[in-house]
Structures are given as C-alpha cells and as structure tokens.
Amino acid sequence: MADKEALAEIEQRIAIIRDNLRELVEQAAGFSGAADEELNSDRIANQQAQLDALLKERDELLKR
C-alpha cells in the first residue's frame, strides 16, 4: 500500500514539474535580455533535474 501511495505522490509531483517546465519554456520565448534568459535557463535546468530525480525514483519503485 505504501508503494502505491508513494507512486501516486511521485506521479503527481512529476505532473506538476512537467507543467512548470512547459510554462518556463513559454516564458523563455517571450523574454529578451541576457539576465532574463540566464534566470529562465537556470529555472528550467533546476526543474529538469528535479524531474529526472523523480523519474528515477518512480522507476525504482516500479521495479519492486
């Protein structure tokens, strides 16, 4: 049961981060200026790292 709850939580967090990434990419298209681009790039990289970690965690749960 705990694995199902943990998996559901991870899936929810993955969905949130994917939505965040979509929004950040859309914002990046509208930004101009090096400072804005760098900030957005950092945000995207951070969200991608979180997504990668969650996907790995989900894969490990599914192997059990």
Coordinates of C-alpha atoms in Angstrom, one line a residue:
M1 CA 0.0 0.0 0.0
A2 CA 2.8 2.4 0.9
D3 CA 4.4 1.8 -2.5
K4 CA 1.1 2.7 -4.3
E5 CA 0.8 5.9 -2.2
A6 CA 4.4 6.8 -2.8
L7 CA 4.0 6.1 -6.5
A8 CA 0.9 8.3 -6.7
E9 CA 2.7 11.1 -4.9
I10 CA 5.7 10.9 -7.3
E11 CA 3.3 10.8 -10.3
Q12 CA 1.6 14.0 -9.0
R13 CA 5.0 15.7 -8.5
I14 CA 6.1 14.7 -12.0
A15 CA 2.9 16.2 -13.5
I16 CA 3.5 19.5 -11.6
I17 CA 7.1 19.7 -12.7
R18 CA 6.2 19.0 -16.3
D19 CA 3.6 21.8 -16.2
N20 CA 6.3 24.1 -14.7
L21 CA 8.7 23.2 -17.5
R22 CA 6.0 24.0 -20.1
E23 CA 5.3 27.4 -18.5
L24 CA 9.0 28.2 -18.2
V25 CA 9.6 27.3 -21.9
E26 CA 6.7 29.5 -22.9
Q27 CA 8.1 32.4 -20.8
A28 CA 11.5 31.9 -22.3
A29 CA 10.1 32.5 -25.7
G30 CA 8.8 35.9 -24.6
F31 CA 11.9 37.1 -22.6
S32 CA 14.5 39.3 -24.0
G33 CA 17.8 40.2 -22.4
A34 CA 20.7 38.2 -21.2
A35 CA 19.7 38.4 -17.5
D36 CA 16.2 37.1 -18.1
E37 CA 17.4 34.3 -20.4
E38 CA 20.0 33.2 -17.8
L39 CA 17.5 33.2 -15.0
N40 CA 15.0 31.3 -17.0
S41 CA 17.6 28.8 -18.2
D42 CA 18.6 28.2 -14.6
R43 CA 15.0 27.6 -13.6
I44 CA 14.5 25.2 -16.5
A45 CA 17.7 23.3 -15.6
N46 CA 16.5 23.1 -11.9
Q47 CA 13.1 21.8 -12.9
Q48 CA 14.6 19.3 -15.3
A49 CA 17.0 18.0 -12.6
Q50 CA 14.0 17.5 -10.2
L51 CA 12.1 15.7 -12.9
D52 CA 15.0 13.4 -13.7
A53 CA 15.3 12.5 -10.0
L54 CA 11.6 11.8 -9.7
L55 CA 11.5 9.7 -12.8
K56 CA 14.4 7.7 -11.4
E57 CA 12.7 7.3 -8.1
R58 CA 9.5 6.2 -9.8
D59 CA 11.4 3.6 -11.9
E60 CA 13.0 2.2 -8.8
L61 CA 9.5 1.9 -7.1
L62 CA 8.1 0.2 -10.1
K63 CA 10.9 -2.4 -10.1
R64 CA 9.9 -3.6 -6.6

